[in-house]
XYZ file of N, CA and C in Angstrom:
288
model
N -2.866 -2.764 18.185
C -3.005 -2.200 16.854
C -1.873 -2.719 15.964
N -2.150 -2.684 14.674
C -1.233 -3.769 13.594
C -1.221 -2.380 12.476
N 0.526 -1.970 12.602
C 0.958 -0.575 11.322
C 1.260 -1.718 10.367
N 0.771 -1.228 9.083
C 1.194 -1.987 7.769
C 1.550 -0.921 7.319
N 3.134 -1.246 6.570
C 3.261 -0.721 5.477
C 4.190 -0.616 4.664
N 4.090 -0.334 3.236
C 4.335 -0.450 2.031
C 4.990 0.209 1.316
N 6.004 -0.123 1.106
C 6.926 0.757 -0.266
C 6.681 0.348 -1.607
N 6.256 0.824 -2.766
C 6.427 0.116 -3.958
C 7.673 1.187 -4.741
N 8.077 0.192 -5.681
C 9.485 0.587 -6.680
C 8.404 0.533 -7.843
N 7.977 1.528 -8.969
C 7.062 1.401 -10.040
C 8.309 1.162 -11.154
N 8.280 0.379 -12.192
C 8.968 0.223 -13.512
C 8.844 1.674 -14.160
N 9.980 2.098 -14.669
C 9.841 3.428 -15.148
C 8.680 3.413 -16.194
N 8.303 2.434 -17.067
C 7.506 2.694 -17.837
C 6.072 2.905 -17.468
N 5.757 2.530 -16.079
C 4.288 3.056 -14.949
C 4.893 4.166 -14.128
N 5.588 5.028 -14.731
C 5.778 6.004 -13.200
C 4.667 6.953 -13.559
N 4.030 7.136 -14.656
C 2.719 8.055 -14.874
C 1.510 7.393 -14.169
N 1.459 5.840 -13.572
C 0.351 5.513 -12.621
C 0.776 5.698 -11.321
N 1.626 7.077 -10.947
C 1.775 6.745 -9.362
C 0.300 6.921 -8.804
N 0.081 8.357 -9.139
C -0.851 9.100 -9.059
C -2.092 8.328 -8.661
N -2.354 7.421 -9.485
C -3.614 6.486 -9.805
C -3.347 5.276 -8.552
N -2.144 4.832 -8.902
C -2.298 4.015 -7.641
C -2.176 4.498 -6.257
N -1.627 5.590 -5.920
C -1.700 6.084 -4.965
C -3.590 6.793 -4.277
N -3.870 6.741 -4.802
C -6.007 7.189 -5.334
C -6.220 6.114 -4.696
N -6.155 4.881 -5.256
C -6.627 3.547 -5.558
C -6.605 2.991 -3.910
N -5.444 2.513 -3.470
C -4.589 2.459 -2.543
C -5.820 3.232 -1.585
N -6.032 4.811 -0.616
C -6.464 5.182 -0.164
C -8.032 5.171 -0.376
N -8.635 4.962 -1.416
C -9.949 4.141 -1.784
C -10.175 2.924 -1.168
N -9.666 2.224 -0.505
C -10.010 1.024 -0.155
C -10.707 1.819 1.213
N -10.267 1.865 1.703
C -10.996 2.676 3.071
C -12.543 2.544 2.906
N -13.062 2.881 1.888
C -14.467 3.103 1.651
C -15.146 1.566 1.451
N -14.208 0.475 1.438
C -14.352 -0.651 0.459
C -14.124 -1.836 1.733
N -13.283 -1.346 2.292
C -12.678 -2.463 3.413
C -12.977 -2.173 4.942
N -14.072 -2.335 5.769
C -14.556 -1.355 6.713
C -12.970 -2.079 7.778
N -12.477 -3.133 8.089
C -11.093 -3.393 8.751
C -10.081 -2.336 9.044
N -10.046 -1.416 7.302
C -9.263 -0.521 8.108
C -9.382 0.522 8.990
N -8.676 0.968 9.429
C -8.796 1.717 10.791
C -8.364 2.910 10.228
N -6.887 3.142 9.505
C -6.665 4.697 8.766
C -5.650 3.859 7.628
N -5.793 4.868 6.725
C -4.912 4.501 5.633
C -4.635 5.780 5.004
N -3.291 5.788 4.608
C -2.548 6.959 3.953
C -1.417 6.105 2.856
N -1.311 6.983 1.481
C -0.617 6.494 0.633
C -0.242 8.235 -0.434
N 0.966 7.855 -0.825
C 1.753 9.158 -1.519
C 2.814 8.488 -2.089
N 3.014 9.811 -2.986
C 4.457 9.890 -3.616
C 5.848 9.991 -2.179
N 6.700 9.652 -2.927
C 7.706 9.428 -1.859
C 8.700 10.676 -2.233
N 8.668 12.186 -1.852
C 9.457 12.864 -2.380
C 11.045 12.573 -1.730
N 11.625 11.850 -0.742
C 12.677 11.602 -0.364
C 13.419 11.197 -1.091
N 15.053 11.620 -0.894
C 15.807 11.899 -1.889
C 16.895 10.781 -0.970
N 16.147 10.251 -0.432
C 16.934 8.672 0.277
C 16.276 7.615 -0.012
N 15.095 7.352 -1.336
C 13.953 6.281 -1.311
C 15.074 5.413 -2.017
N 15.931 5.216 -2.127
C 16.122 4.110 -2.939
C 15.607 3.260 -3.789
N 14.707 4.527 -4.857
C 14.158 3.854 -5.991
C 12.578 3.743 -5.568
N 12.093 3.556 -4.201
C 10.764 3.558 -4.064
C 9.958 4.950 -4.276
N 9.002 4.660 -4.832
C 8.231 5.918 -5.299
C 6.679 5.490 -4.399
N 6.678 4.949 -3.806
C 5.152 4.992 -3.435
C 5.590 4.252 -2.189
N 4.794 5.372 -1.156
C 4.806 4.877 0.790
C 3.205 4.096 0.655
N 2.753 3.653 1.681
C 1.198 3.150 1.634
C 1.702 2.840 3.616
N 0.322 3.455 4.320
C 0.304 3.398 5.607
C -0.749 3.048 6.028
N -1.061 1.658 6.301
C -2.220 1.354 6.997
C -2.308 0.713 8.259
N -3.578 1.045 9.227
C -3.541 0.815 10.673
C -5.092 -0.566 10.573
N -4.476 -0.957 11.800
C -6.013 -2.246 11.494
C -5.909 -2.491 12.784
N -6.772 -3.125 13.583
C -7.183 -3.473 15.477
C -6.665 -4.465 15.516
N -5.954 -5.763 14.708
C -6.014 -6.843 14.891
C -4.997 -7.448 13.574
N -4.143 -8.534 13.916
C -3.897 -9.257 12.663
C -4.748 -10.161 12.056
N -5.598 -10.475 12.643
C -6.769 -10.856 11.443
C -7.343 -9.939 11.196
N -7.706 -8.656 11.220
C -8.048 -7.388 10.376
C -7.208 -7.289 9.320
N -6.136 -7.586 9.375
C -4.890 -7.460 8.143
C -5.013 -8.592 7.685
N -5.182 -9.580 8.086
C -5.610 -10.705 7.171
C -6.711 -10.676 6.235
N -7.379 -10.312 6.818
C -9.337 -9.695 6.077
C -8.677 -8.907 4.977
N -8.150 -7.715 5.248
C -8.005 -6.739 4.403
C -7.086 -7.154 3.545
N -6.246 -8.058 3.159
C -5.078 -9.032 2.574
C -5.765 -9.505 1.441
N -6.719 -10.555 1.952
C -7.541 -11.260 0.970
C -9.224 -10.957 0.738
N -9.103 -9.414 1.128
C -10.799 -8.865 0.529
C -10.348 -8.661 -0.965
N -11.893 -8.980 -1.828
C -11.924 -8.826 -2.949
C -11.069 -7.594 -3.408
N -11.723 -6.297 -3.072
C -11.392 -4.635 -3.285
C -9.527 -5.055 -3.531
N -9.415 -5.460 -2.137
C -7.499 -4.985 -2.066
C -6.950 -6.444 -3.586
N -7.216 -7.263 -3.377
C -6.881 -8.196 -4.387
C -6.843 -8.048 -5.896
N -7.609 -7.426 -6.288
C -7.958 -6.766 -7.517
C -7.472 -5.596 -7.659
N -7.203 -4.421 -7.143
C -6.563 -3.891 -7.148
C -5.123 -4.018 -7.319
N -4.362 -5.018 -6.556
C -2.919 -5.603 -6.765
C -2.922 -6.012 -7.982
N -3.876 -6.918 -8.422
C -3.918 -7.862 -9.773
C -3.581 -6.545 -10.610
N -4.623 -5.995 -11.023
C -5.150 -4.764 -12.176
C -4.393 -3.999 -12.229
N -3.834 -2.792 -10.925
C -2.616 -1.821 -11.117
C -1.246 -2.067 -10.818
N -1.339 -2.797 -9.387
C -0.315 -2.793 -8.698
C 0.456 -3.893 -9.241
N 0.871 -4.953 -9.206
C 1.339 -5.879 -10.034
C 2.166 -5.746 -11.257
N 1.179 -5.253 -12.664
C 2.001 -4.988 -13.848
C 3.094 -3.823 -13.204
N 2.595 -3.159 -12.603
C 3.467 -1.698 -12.802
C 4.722 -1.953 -11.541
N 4.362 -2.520 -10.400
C 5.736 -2.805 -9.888
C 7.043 -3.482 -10.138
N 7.559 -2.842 -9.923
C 9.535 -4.038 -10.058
C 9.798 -4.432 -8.930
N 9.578 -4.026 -7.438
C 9.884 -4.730 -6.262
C 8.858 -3.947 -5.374
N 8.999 -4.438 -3.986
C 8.000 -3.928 -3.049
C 8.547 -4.291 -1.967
N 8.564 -3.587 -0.739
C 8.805 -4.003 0.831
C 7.548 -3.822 1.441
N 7.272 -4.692 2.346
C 6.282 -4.736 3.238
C 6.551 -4.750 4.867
N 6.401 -4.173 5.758
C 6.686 -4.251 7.440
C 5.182 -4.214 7.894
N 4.746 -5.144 8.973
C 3.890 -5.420 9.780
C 4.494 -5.101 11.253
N 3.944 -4.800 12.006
C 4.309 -4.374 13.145
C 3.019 -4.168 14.124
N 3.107 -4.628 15.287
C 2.084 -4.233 16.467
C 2.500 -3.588 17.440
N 1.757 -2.172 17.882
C 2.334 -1.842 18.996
C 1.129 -1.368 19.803
């Protein structure tokens, strides 16, 4: 199994799309049959160092995460919300 996952830092001037991208984000599920579970939220930790948005997704395979990387749904989504509104992002892949 392959854990993805995602911190985003939103530009203060998108911190009113957490909400939306955090929706968005857990919508793929319906869109991307690869994933396996996906969870995404506000980051109430008072250790985020600026990140406001976790994103947790599970997939059977690294080419499942590859699929789900470059499916239409997740791509457009990055383009349209995720993109303008971020200032940085961390990503960890991991299999266990």
């Amino acid at each position: 199994m392959i854990e993805h996952i995602v911190l985003i830092k939103v530009k203060p001037e998108f911190e009113d799309k957490i909400d939306e991208i955090c929706g968005a984000l857990k919508g793929l599920k319906e869109k991307i049959p690869e994933i396996v579970e996906i969870s995404a939220g506000r980051n109430f930790s008072k250790r985020q160092q600026g990140f406001q948005v976790g994103l947790r997704s599970l997939f059977k395979s690294e080419d499942d995460l590859n699929t789900y990387s470059s499916h239409p749904a997740h791509v457009s989504l990055v383009e349209s919300l995720i993109a303008p509104a971020k200032e940085d992002v961390i990503a960890l892949d991991y299999e266990f």
